[in-house]
């Protein structure tokens, strides 16, 4: 759920206990809906901001245990009614919802990130809240659980950034830290021109940028992976598949994704069988670096 449009990873799959699937679907509907308000359609930025701020007001009303006072469309009001029931039933914290909305609002005005610290702060609000909400559903809220969930979610977000360089550039955004590009003397406009003229080959400088970003994503996934092997039951299995899904995308990027404008790697049905084998038959991946390693 932490990845843009969530196409790589399962949401409310059959591995999740049936009693929690409606709650997960309601969380997904909120996250997807807010993401679409920020990104999809032809609305002007002012209209997008107004819509997201009305959602923020609605969430604040739910957190204060009062009726939603902000005007909403009928579909949005129904979404928030279902979400309010989920929040009340499972006693979910409100801050993760507000953090998500702050990240989507930031997308309307911030198009690039100067360094790793700034990008991770964005991930902290755009990705990590969903993992924290899922842990609250399962009652796994120890400090170590939350910390490792954050690492997995930020890692998945970074996987998506590696996949979507071309798509993000088309939207006028860049989620590769600018200091990383500068270190390797790469600019995205020049990269796009070169890659389009040589569709199967990217310059060596870009491959160095891509490898650096792939390693950052892998480090986060591996640092958080003990959570997937520590959580019991079907939720643990679900999370193992998610971790291995992210690692598989990184493998594909390394093996054939040098040109971000030519071949965007995705998970296929064949990958599904491989991920199941890795999740159910392999031991936990070795954690190469500690959680707080600085690049």
Short mmCIF file of C-alpha atoms in Angstrom, two decimals:
data_model
loop_
_atom_site.label_atom_id
_atom_site.label_comp_id
_atom_site.label_asym_id
_atom_site.label_seq_id
_atom_site.Cartn_x
_atom_site.Cartn_y
_atom_site.Cartn_z
CA UNK A 1 0.00 0.00 0.00
CA UNK A 2 2.96 2.31 0.42
CA UNK A 3 3.81 2.42 -3.28
CA UNK A 4 2.34 4.83 -5.82
CA UNK A 5 -0.91 3.28 -7.11
CA UNK A 6 0.13 0.10 -5.30
CA UNK A 7 0.52 -1.91 -8.52
CA UNK A 8 3.49 -3.96 -7.29
CA UNK A 9 2.25 -5.21 -3.97
CA UNK A 10 -0.86 -6.94 -2.61
CA UNK A 11 -3.60 -5.04 -0.82
CA UNK A 12 -6.06 -6.91 1.42
CA UNK A 13 -5.05 -10.23 -0.11
CA UNK A 14 -6.39 -13.61 0.95
CA UNK A 15 -3.46 -13.92 3.35
CA UNK A 16 -4.96 -11.21 5.55
CA UNK A 17 -7.52 -12.37 8.12
CA UNK A 18 -11.03 -11.89 6.75
CA UNK A 19 -12.08 -9.81 9.76
CA UNK A 20 -9.48 -7.15 8.86
CA UNK A 21 -9.97 -6.95 5.09
CA UNK A 22 -12.76 -4.34 5.26
CA UNK A 23 -10.58 -2.12 7.46
CA UNK A 24 -7.62 -2.51 5.09
CA UNK A 25 -9.84 -1.68 2.11
CA UNK A 26 -11.03 1.47 3.89
CA UNK A 27 -7.46 2.54 4.61
CA UNK A 28 -6.53 1.83 0.99
CA UNK A 29 -9.50 3.87 -0.28
CA UNK A 30 -8.38 6.85 1.79
CA UNK A 31 -4.72 6.63 0.74
CA UNK A 32 -5.52 6.03 -2.92
CA UNK A 33 -8.19 8.73 -2.98
CA UNK A 34 -5.92 11.35 -1.42
CA UNK A 35 -3.07 10.39 -3.76
CA UNK A 36 -5.38 10.80 -6.75
CA UNK A 37 -6.52 14.22 -5.53
CA UNK A 38 -2.89 15.30 -5.66
CA UNK A 39 -1.93 13.62 -8.94
CA UNK A 40 -4.76 12.51 -11.20
CA UNK A 41 -7.05 14.40 -13.56
CA UNK A 42 -6.83 17.93 -14.92
CA UNK A 43 -7.66 20.00 -11.83
CA UNK A 44 -5.64 23.12 -11.13
CA UNK A 45 -3.27 23.07 -8.15
CA UNK A 46 -5.54 25.45 -6.23
CA UNK A 47 -8.49 23.07 -6.60
CA UNK A 48 -6.34 20.10 -5.59
CA UNK A 49 -5.16 21.94 -2.50
CA UNK A 50 -8.70 22.89 -1.54
CA UNK A 51 -9.85 19.28 -1.89
CA UNK A 52 -6.96 17.91 0.17
CA UNK A 53 -7.48 20.53 2.87
CA UNK A 54 -11.15 19.57 3.09
CA UNK A 55 -10.04 15.95 3.62
CA UNK A 56 -7.67 17.14 6.33
CA UNK A 57 -10.52 18.95 8.07
CA UNK A 58 -12.66 15.82 7.84
CA UNK A 59 -9.90 13.71 9.41
CA UNK A 60 -9.51 16.24 12.20
CA UNK A 61 -13.26 16.03 12.83
CA UNK A 62 -13.01 12.24 13.10
CA UNK A 63 -10.10 12.60 15.49
CA UNK A 64 -12.14 14.95 17.67
CA UNK A 65 -15.08 12.48 17.69
CA UNK A 66 -17.46 14.97 16.11
CA UNK A 67 -19.59 15.03 12.97
CA UNK A 68 -17.76 16.00 9.80
CA UNK A 69 -18.39 19.69 9.28
CA UNK A 70 -16.51 20.34 6.04
CA UNK A 71 -18.53 20.09 2.77
CA UNK A 72 -17.83 16.82 0.94
CA UNK A 73 -19.21 15.13 -2.16
CA UNK A 74 -21.53 12.19 -1.58
CA UNK A 75 -18.84 9.59 -2.50
CA UNK A 76 -16.27 11.31 -0.27
CA UNK A 77 -18.72 11.51 2.63
CA UNK A 78 -19.45 7.79 2.28
CA UNK A 79 -15.69 7.08 2.23
CA UNK A 80 -15.19 9.05 5.45
CA UNK A 81 -18.15 7.39 7.13
CA UNK A 82 -16.61 3.98 6.49
CA UNK A 83 -13.19 5.25 7.53
CA UNK A 84 -14.62 6.72 10.73
CA UNK A 85 -16.10 3.34 11.62
CA UNK A 86 -12.73 1.68 11.03
CA UNK A 87 -10.90 4.29 13.14
CA UNK A 88 -13.37 3.90 15.99
CA UNK A 89 -13.53 0.09 15.86
CA UNK A 90 -9.76 -0.37 15.85
CA UNK A 91 -8.84 2.76 17.84
CA UNK A 92 -6.49 3.97 15.13
CA UNK A 93 -4.37 7.08 15.69
CA UNK A 94 -5.21 10.14 13.62
CA UNK A 95 -1.68 11.45 13.07
CA UNK A 96 -0.76 8.94 10.33
CA UNK A 97 -3.71 10.16 8.24
CA UNK A 98 -2.62 13.77 8.72
CA UNK A 99 0.95 12.85 7.79
CA UNK A 100 -0.23 11.27 4.54
CA UNK A 101 -2.21 14.37 3.63
CA UNK A 102 0.75 16.62 4.43
CA UNK A 103 2.87 14.62 1.95
CA UNK A 104 0.23 14.84 -0.78
CA UNK A 105 -0.13 18.57 -0.17
CA UNK A 106 3.65 18.88 -0.42
CA UNK A 107 3.52 17.26 -3.85
CA UNK A 108 1.61 20.30 -5.08
CA UNK A 109 4.48 22.68 -4.35
CA UNK A 110 7.71 20.67 -3.97
CA UNK A 111 9.00 19.02 -7.12
CA UNK A 112 12.47 17.87 -6.07
CA UNK A 113 14.56 17.05 -3.01
CA UNK A 114 18.00 18.41 -2.27
CA UNK A 115 19.40 15.45 -0.37
CA UNK A 116 18.77 12.11 1.28
CA UNK A 117 17.52 13.66 4.51
CA UNK A 118 14.82 15.68 2.73
CA UNK A 119 13.70 12.68 0.67
CA UNK A 120 13.46 10.43 3.73
CA UNK A 121 11.37 13.06 5.51
CA UNK A 122 8.96 12.92 2.57
CA UNK A 123 8.90 9.11 2.76
CA UNK A 124 8.25 9.38 6.50
CA UNK A 125 4.95 11.08 5.70
CA UNK A 126 4.04 9.62 2.29
CA UNK A 127 4.74 5.94 3.01
CA UNK A 128 5.41 5.11 6.65
CA UNK A 129 1.95 6.08 7.99
CA UNK A 130 0.28 3.24 6.10
CA UNK A 131 2.55 0.64 7.67
CA UNK A 132 1.94 2.11 11.11
CA UNK A 133 -1.82 1.94 10.60
CA UNK A 134 -1.55 -1.68 9.52
CA UNK A 135 0.44 -2.51 12.65
CA UNK A 136 -2.24 -0.86 14.79
CA UNK A 137 -4.83 -3.11 13.16
CA UNK A 138 -2.80 -6.12 14.26
CA UNK A 139 -1.92 -4.74 17.69
CA UNK A 140 1.82 -4.78 16.94
CA UNK A 141 2.88 -1.33 18.11
CA UNK A 142 6.12 -1.90 20.01
CA UNK A 143 8.81 0.65 19.19
CA UNK A 144 10.89 -1.88 17.28
CA UNK A 145 7.87 -2.97 15.22
CA UNK A 146 7.09 0.61 14.22
CA UNK A 147 10.73 1.39 13.41
CA UNK A 148 11.13 -1.64 11.17
CA UNK A 149 7.78 -1.01 9.51
CA UNK A 150 8.98 2.51 8.69
CA UNK A 151 12.10 1.05 7.07
CA UNK A 152 10.06 -1.34 4.91
CA UNK A 153 7.62 1.37 3.82
CA UNK A 154 10.34 3.90 3.01
CA UNK A 155 12.19 1.14 1.16
CA UNK A 156 9.12 0.34 -0.94
CA UNK A 157 8.67 4.02 -1.70
CA UNK A 158 12.28 4.22 -2.83
CA UNK A 159 11.75 1.17 -5.06
CA UNK A 160 8.93 3.06 -6.75
CA UNK A 161 11.09 6.15 -7.19
CA UNK A 162 13.70 4.00 -8.97
CA UNK A 163 11.01 2.55 -11.24
CA UNK A 164 9.29 5.80 -12.08
CA UNK A 165 12.02 8.25 -13.00
CA UNK A 166 10.49 8.85 -16.43
CA UNK A 167 6.88 8.98 -15.18
CA UNK A 168 7.79 11.40 -12.41
CA UNK A 169 9.73 13.61 -14.79
CA UNK A 170 6.68 13.81 -17.05
CA UNK A 171 4.80 15.22 -14.04
CA UNK A 172 7.58 17.74 -13.43
CA UNK A 173 8.93 15.92 -10.38
CA UNK A 174 12.19 14.27 -9.37
CA UNK A 175 12.52 11.88 -6.45
CA UNK A 176 16.24 11.25 -6.95
CA UNK A 177 18.14 13.51 -4.51
CA UNK A 178 19.67 16.43 -6.38
CA UNK A 179 23.00 16.05 -4.60
CA UNK A 180 23.19 12.45 -5.86
CA UNK A 181 22.63 13.63 -9.44
CA UNK A 182 25.22 16.36 -8.99
CA UNK A 183 27.79 13.92 -7.58
CA UNK A 184 27.59 11.90 -10.79
CA UNK A 185 27.21 14.93 -13.08
CA UNK A 186 23.77 13.90 -14.29
CA UNK A 187 20.83 16.15 -15.19
CA UNK A 188 17.45 14.62 -15.94
CA UNK A 189 16.74 16.65 -19.12
CA UNK A 190 20.10 15.63 -20.60
CA UNK A 191 19.55 12.04 -19.49
CA UNK A 192 16.12 11.94 -21.15
CA UNK A 193 17.50 13.23 -24.46
CA UNK A 194 20.37 10.75 -24.44
CA UNK A 195 18.24 7.75 -23.44
CA UNK A 196 15.63 8.48 -26.10
CA UNK A 197 18.28 8.65 -28.79
CA UNK A 198 19.90 5.41 -27.53
CA UNK A 199 16.87 3.47 -26.24
CA UNK A 200 18.64 0.40 -24.88
CA UNK A 201 21.63 2.06 -23.25
CA UNK A 202 21.98 4.65 -20.52
CA UNK A 203 25.18 6.58 -19.78
CA UNK A 204 27.57 5.20 -17.18
CA UNK A 205 26.95 8.19 -14.91
CA UNK A 206 23.25 7.34 -14.74
CA UNK A 207 24.00 3.71 -13.94
CA UNK A 208 26.03 4.94 -10.96
CA UNK A 209 23.08 7.10 -9.82
CA UNK A 210 20.66 4.21 -10.25
CA UNK A 211 22.88 1.80 -8.34
CA UNK A 212 23.21 4.25 -5.46
CA UNK A 213 19.43 4.61 -5.23
CA UNK A 214 18.87 0.86 -5.56
CA UNK A 215 21.26 0.26 -2.67
CA UNK A 216 19.44 2.80 -0.50
CA UNK A 217 16.12 1.06 -1.18
CA UNK A 218 17.59 -2.40 -0.56
CA UNK A 219 19.23 -1.29 2.69
CA UNK A 220 15.89 -0.06 4.03
CA UNK A 221 14.00 -3.21 3.01
CA UNK A 222 16.62 -5.46 4.60
CA UNK A 223 16.81 -3.36 7.74
CA UNK A 224 13.04 -3.66 8.21
CA UNK A 225 12.76 -7.28 7.12
CA UNK A 226 13.06 -8.86 10.61
CA UNK A 227 9.54 -7.56 11.27
CA UNK A 228 8.11 -9.76 8.52
CA UNK A 229 9.69 -12.86 10.07
CA UNK A 230 8.78 -11.86 13.62
CA UNK A 231 5.08 -11.12 13.14
CA UNK A 232 2.97 -14.25 13.55
CA UNK A 233 0.45 -15.81 11.21
CA UNK A 234 -0.88 -14.62 7.92
CA UNK A 235 0.13 -10.98 8.37
CA UNK A 236 3.74 -12.09 8.66
CA UNK A 237 3.45 -14.09 5.44
CA UNK A 238 1.83 -11.12 3.69
CA UNK A 239 4.65 -8.85 4.75
CA UNK A 240 7.27 -11.34 3.64
CA UNK A 241 5.77 -11.30 0.16
CA UNK A 242 5.84 -7.51 0.17
CA UNK A 243 9.51 -7.37 1.19
CA UNK A 244 10.50 -9.95 -1.41
CA UNK A 245 8.42 -8.08 -4.01
CA UNK A 246 10.42 -4.93 -3.43
CA UNK A 247 13.72 -6.81 -3.55
CA UNK A 248 12.65 -8.50 -6.80
CA UNK A 249 11.97 -5.17 -8.49
CA UNK A 250 15.43 -4.01 -7.45
CA UNK A 251 16.92 -7.16 -9.00
CA UNK A 252 15.15 -6.38 -12.26
CA UNK A 253 16.37 -2.80 -12.21
CA UNK A 254 19.95 -3.99 -11.76
CA UNK A 255 19.75 -6.64 -14.46
CA UNK A 256 17.95 -4.77 -17.21
CA UNK A 257 16.71 -1.37 -16.15
CA UNK A 258 19.69 0.86 -16.93
CA UNK A 259 17.55 3.06 -19.16
CA UNK A 260 14.65 4.42 -17.08
CA UNK A 261 12.90 5.66 -20.23
CA UNK A 262 12.93 2.32 -22.06
CA UNK A 263 11.91 -0.49 -19.73
CA UNK A 264 10.02 -0.02 -16.47
CA UNK A 265 10.26 -3.33 -14.56
CA UNK A 266 7.11 -4.70 -12.95
CA UNK A 267 6.15 -7.93 -11.20
CA UNK A 268 4.61 -10.62 -13.41
CA UNK A 269 2.72 -13.84 -12.74
CA UNK A 270 5.99 -15.74 -13.03
CA UNK A 271 7.48 -13.48 -10.38
CA UNK A 272 4.53 -14.38 -8.16
CA UNK A 273 5.62 -18.00 -8.04
CA UNK A 274 9.19 -16.96 -7.30
CA UNK A 275 8.09 -14.63 -4.51
CA UNK A 276 5.97 -17.36 -2.92
CA UNK A 277 8.94 -19.73 -2.98
CA UNK A 278 11.22 -17.11 -1.44
CA UNK A 279 8.70 -16.09 1.20
CA UNK A 280 7.71 -19.59 2.26
CA UNK A 281 10.87 -21.63 1.68
CA UNK A 282 13.83 -19.30 2.15
CA UNK A 283 15.19 -17.99 5.44
CA UNK A 284 15.00 -14.29 6.14
CA UNK A 285 17.32 -12.22 3.90
CA UNK A 286 20.54 -11.20 5.63
CA UNK A 287 20.48 -7.63 6.92
CA UNK A 288 23.60 -6.09 5.42
CA UNK A 289 23.55 -2.73 7.20
CA UNK A 290 22.08 -1.37 10.43
CA UNK A 291 18.85 0.57 10.33
CA UNK A 292 20.44 3.94 11.07
CA UNK A 293 23.26 3.69 8.53
CA UNK A 294 23.95 7.05 6.88
CA UNK A 295 24.93 7.11 3.19
#
